[in-house]
XYZ file of C-alpha atoms in Angstrom:
309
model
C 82.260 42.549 -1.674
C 80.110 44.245 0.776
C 77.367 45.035 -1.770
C 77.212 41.381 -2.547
C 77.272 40.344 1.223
C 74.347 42.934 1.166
C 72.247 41.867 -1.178
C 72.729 38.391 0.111
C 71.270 39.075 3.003
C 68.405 40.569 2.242
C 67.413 38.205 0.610
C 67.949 35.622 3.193
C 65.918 37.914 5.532
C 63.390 37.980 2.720
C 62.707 34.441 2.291
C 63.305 33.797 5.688
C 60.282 35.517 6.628
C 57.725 34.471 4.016
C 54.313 33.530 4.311
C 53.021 30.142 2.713
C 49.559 30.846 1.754
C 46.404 29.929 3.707
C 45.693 27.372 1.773
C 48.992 25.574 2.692
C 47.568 25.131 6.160
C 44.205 24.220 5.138
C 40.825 25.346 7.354
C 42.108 24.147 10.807
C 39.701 21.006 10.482
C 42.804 18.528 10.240
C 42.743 15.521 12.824
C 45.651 13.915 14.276
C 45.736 10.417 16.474
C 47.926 10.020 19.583
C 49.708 6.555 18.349
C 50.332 3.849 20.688
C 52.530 4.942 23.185
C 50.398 7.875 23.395
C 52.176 10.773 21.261
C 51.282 12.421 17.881
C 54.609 12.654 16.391
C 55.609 15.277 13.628
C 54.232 13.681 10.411
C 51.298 12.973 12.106
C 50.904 16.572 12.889
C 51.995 17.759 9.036
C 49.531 15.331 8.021
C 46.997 16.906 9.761
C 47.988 20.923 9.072
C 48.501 20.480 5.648
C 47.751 18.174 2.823
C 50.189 19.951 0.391
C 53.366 18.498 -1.171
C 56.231 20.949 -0.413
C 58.345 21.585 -3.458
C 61.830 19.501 -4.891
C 64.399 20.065 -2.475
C 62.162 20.958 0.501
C 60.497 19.980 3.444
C 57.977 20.502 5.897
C 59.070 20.863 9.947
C 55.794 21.682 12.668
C 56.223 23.539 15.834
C 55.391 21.951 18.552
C 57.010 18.957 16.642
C 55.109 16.277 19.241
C 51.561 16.418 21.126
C 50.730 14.426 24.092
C 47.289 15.606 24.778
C 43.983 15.407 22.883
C 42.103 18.406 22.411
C 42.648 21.698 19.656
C 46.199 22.771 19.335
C 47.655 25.612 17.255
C 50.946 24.398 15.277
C 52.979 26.027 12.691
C 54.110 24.425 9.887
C 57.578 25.533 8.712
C 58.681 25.044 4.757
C 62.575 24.254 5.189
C 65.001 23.616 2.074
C 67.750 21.239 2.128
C 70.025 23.571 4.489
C 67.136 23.273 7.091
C 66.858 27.517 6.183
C 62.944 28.321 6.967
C 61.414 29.381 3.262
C 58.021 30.235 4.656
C 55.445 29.657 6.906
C 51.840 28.954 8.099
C 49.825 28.489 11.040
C 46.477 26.594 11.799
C 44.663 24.370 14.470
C 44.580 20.552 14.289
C 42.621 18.521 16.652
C 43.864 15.275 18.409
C 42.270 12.875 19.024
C 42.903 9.702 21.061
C 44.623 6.343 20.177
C 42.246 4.661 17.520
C 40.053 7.683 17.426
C 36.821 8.510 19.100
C 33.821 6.800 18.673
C 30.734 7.545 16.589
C 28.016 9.268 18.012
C 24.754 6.723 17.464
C 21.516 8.646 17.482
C 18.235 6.987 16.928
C 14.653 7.577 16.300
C 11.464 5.351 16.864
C 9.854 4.537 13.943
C 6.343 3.785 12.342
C 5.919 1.475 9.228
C 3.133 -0.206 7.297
C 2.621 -3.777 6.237
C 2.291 -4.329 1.826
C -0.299 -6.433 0.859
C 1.581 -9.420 1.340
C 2.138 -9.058 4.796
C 5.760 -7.864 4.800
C 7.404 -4.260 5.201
C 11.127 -3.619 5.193
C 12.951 -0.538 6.504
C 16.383 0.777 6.118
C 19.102 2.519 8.408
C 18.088 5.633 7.460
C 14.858 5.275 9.136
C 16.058 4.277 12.264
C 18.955 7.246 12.304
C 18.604 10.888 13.357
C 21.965 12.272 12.920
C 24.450 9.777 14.091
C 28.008 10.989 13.053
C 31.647 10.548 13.306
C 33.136 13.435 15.620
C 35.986 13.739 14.300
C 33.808 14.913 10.830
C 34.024 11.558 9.150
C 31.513 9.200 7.300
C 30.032 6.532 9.044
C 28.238 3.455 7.718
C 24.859 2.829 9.371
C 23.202 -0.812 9.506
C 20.412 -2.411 11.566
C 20.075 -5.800 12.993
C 16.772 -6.280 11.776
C 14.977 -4.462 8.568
C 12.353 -6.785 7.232
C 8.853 -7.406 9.483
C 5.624 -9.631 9.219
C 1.970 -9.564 10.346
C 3.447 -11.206 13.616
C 4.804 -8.082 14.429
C 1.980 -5.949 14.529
C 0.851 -4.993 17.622
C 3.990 -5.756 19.809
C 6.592 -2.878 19.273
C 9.816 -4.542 18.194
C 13.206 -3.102 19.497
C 15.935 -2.657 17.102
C 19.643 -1.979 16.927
C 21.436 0.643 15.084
C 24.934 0.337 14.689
C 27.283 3.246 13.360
C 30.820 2.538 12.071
C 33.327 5.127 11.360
C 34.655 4.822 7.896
C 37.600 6.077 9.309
C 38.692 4.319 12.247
C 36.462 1.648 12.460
C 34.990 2.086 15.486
C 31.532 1.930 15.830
C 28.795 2.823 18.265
C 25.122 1.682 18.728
C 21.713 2.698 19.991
C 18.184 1.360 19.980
C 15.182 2.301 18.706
C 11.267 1.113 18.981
C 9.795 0.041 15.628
C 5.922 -0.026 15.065
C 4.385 -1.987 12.959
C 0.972 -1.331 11.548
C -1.301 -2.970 9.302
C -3.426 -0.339 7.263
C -4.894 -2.644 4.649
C -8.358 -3.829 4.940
C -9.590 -7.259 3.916
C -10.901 -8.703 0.737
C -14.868 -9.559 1.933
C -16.236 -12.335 -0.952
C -19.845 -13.358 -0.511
C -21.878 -16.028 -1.995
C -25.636 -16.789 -2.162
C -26.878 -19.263 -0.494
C -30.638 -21.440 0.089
C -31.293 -22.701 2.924
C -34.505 -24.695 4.695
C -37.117 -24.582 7.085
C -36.768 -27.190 9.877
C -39.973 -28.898 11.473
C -40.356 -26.272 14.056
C -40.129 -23.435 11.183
C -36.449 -22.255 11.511
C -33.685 -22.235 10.091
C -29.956 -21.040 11.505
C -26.619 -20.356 9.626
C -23.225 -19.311 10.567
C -21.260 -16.445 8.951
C -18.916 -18.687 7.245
C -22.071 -20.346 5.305
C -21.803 -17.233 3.438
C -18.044 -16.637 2.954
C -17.153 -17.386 -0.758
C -13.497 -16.840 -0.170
C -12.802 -13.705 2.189
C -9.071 -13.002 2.660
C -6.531 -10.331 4.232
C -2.316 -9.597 3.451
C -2.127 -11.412 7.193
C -4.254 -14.596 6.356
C -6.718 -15.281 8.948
C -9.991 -13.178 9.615
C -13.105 -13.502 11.363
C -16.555 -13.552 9.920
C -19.682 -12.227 11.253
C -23.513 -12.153 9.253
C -26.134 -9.775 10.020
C -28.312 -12.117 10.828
C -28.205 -16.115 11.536
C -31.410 -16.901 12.591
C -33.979 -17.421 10.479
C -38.063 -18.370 10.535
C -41.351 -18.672 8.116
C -41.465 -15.002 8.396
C -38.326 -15.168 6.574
C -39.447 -17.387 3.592
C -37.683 -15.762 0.535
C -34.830 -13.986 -0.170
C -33.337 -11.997 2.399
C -29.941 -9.789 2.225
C -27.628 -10.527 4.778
C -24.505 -8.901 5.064
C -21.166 -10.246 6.193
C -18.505 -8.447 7.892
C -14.950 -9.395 7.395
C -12.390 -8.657 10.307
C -8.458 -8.705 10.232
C -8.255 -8.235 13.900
C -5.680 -5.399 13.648
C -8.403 -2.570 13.268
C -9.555 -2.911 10.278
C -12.857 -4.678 8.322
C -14.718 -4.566 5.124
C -18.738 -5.833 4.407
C -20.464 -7.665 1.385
C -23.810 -8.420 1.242
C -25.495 -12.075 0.315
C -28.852 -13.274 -0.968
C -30.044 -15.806 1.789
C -33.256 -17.343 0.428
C -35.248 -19.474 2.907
C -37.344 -22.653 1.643
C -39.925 -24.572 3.747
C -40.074 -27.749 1.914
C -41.725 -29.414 4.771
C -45.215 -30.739 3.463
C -47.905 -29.977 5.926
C -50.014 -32.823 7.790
C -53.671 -33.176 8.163
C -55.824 -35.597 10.428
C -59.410 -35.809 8.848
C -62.333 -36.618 10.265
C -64.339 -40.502 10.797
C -66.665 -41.375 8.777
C -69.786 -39.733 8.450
C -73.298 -40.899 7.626
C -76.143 -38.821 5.699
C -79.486 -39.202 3.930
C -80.845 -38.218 1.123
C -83.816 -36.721 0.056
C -86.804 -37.915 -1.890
C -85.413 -37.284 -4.587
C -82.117 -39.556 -3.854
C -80.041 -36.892 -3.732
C -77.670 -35.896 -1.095
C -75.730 -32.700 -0.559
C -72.216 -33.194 1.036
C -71.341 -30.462 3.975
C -68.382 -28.571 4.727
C -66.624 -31.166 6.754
C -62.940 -28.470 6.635
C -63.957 -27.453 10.321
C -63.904 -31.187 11.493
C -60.309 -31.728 10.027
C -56.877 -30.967 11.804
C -53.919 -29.861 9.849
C -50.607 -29.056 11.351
C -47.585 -27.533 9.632
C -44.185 -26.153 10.614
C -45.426 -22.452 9.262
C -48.928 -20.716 9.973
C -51.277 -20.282 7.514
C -52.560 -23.693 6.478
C -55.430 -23.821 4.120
C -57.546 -26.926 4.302
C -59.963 -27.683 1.523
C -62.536 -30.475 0.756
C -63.128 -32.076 -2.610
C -66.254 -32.580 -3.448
């Protein structure tokens, strides 16, 4: 009887003092929440320490067997079997956190984006976000309040909201962030030849649009400008003029047109009175150059009078 009682024993001692392994009690990255009436009970806490099943016939006891207080705590998580004898043990760190968990942490960035040629850019969370995360090591879900933009934003920065939700707890955080929106993309510049005609005074004017065949830009309206409007008899002919195409967010493109100037206005002359001659003895009379007693007016110089005979 006494070597039984022995032997018995020891092995009591034996498993009474066993080790669970390290990986019972995980990497000491378990979370706990306070509940309610601000306590994390035991199952909370086993929850937390270890994510392992204990074996038929067993369970799992932690000491302390409550926390009141948020923060890192060291517990020790006890495998018992049915007689509430201790078969082994482990010890890690936990952290607890408050009722309904903490918060995210919402961390933004500003951000610069370009308008497509259609006018319209759209951005995602992931832009906006520069490291927001859940504390308590958690994934969040990020989302914005606004990710698509027009040619009406350009120029005024727009301000946009970031929200971070815990995939966890559900609690979520926010922060803002300044979106710029550019527009990179220069216009289309068309061109088309035109004619055009001398007036009675010898000029001639157009305006930049005269020469437009169909400019256009991803944001719609531009403004036109020509080289040159203003036109005289020096000018008869072709002439290129080139026409500059403006978006009015920085940028421009150019195309050249064939301006050809006409002067279809006929010229006028005022000849001279009658004039009276004789002729010789032989009946004959030669008619004189009577070009320097005429007056001819035109809308151009250059007039060339002539006499016939």
């Amino acid at each position: 009887m006494k070597k039984i009682t022995l032997v018995l024993f020891t092995l009591l001692v034996t498993l009474s003092m066993g080790q669970l392994s390290a990986q019972t009690c995980g990497n000491g990255t378990g979370i706990a929440y306070l509940n309610a009436v601000g306590v994390a009970d035991e199952a909370a806490i086993i929850a937390a320490a270890t994510s392992d099943i204990p074996p038929a016939n067993h369970h799992f006891t932690a000491t302390p067997s409550s926390i009141t207080s948020t923060g890192i705590h060291s517990v020790t998580i006890f495998l018992r079997n049915n007689g509430g004898h201790i078969q082994g043990s482990c010890t890690t760190n936990i952290t607890v956190l408050p009722f309904g968990g903490l918060p995210p942490i919402a961390i933004c960035q500003d951000f610069t984006t370009q308008l497509d040629a259609t006018g319209n850019v759209t951005i995602s969370p992931s832009d906006i976000d520069n490291g927001s995360n859940d504390p308590a090591g958690g994934t969040v879900t990020l989302s914005l309040d606004q990710t698509t933009f027009t040619c009406t934003d350009v120029g005024t920065p727009v301000l946009v909201t970031l929200t971070v939700t815990s995939d966890t707890t559900g609690n979520t955080a926010t922060c803002t962030a300044t979106v710029t929106v550019e527009d990179n993309i220069a216009p289309t510049a068309v061109c088309q030849n035109i004619t055009i005609q001398l007036d009675g005074a010898g000029n001639a004017s157009i305006i930049a649009a005269d020469i437009g065949g169909g400019s256009m830009d991803n944001c719609g309206s531009v403004t036109l400008s020509a080289s040159q409007t203003a036109f005289t008899c020096a000018d008869l002919g072709p002439n290129n003029v080139t026409l500059t195409v403006d978006d009015g967010n920085g940028n421009s493109s150019t195309c050249v047109s064939v301006v050809t100037v006409e002067d279809a206005t006929n010229p006028t002359i005022t000849c001279p009175g009658n004039q009276v001659g004789s002729v010789d003895a032989s009946c004959n009379f030669t008619l004189p150059d009577y070009t320097a007693l005429a007056t001819p007016a035109d809308n151009c110089p250059g007039v060339v009078v002539t006499q016939v005979p």
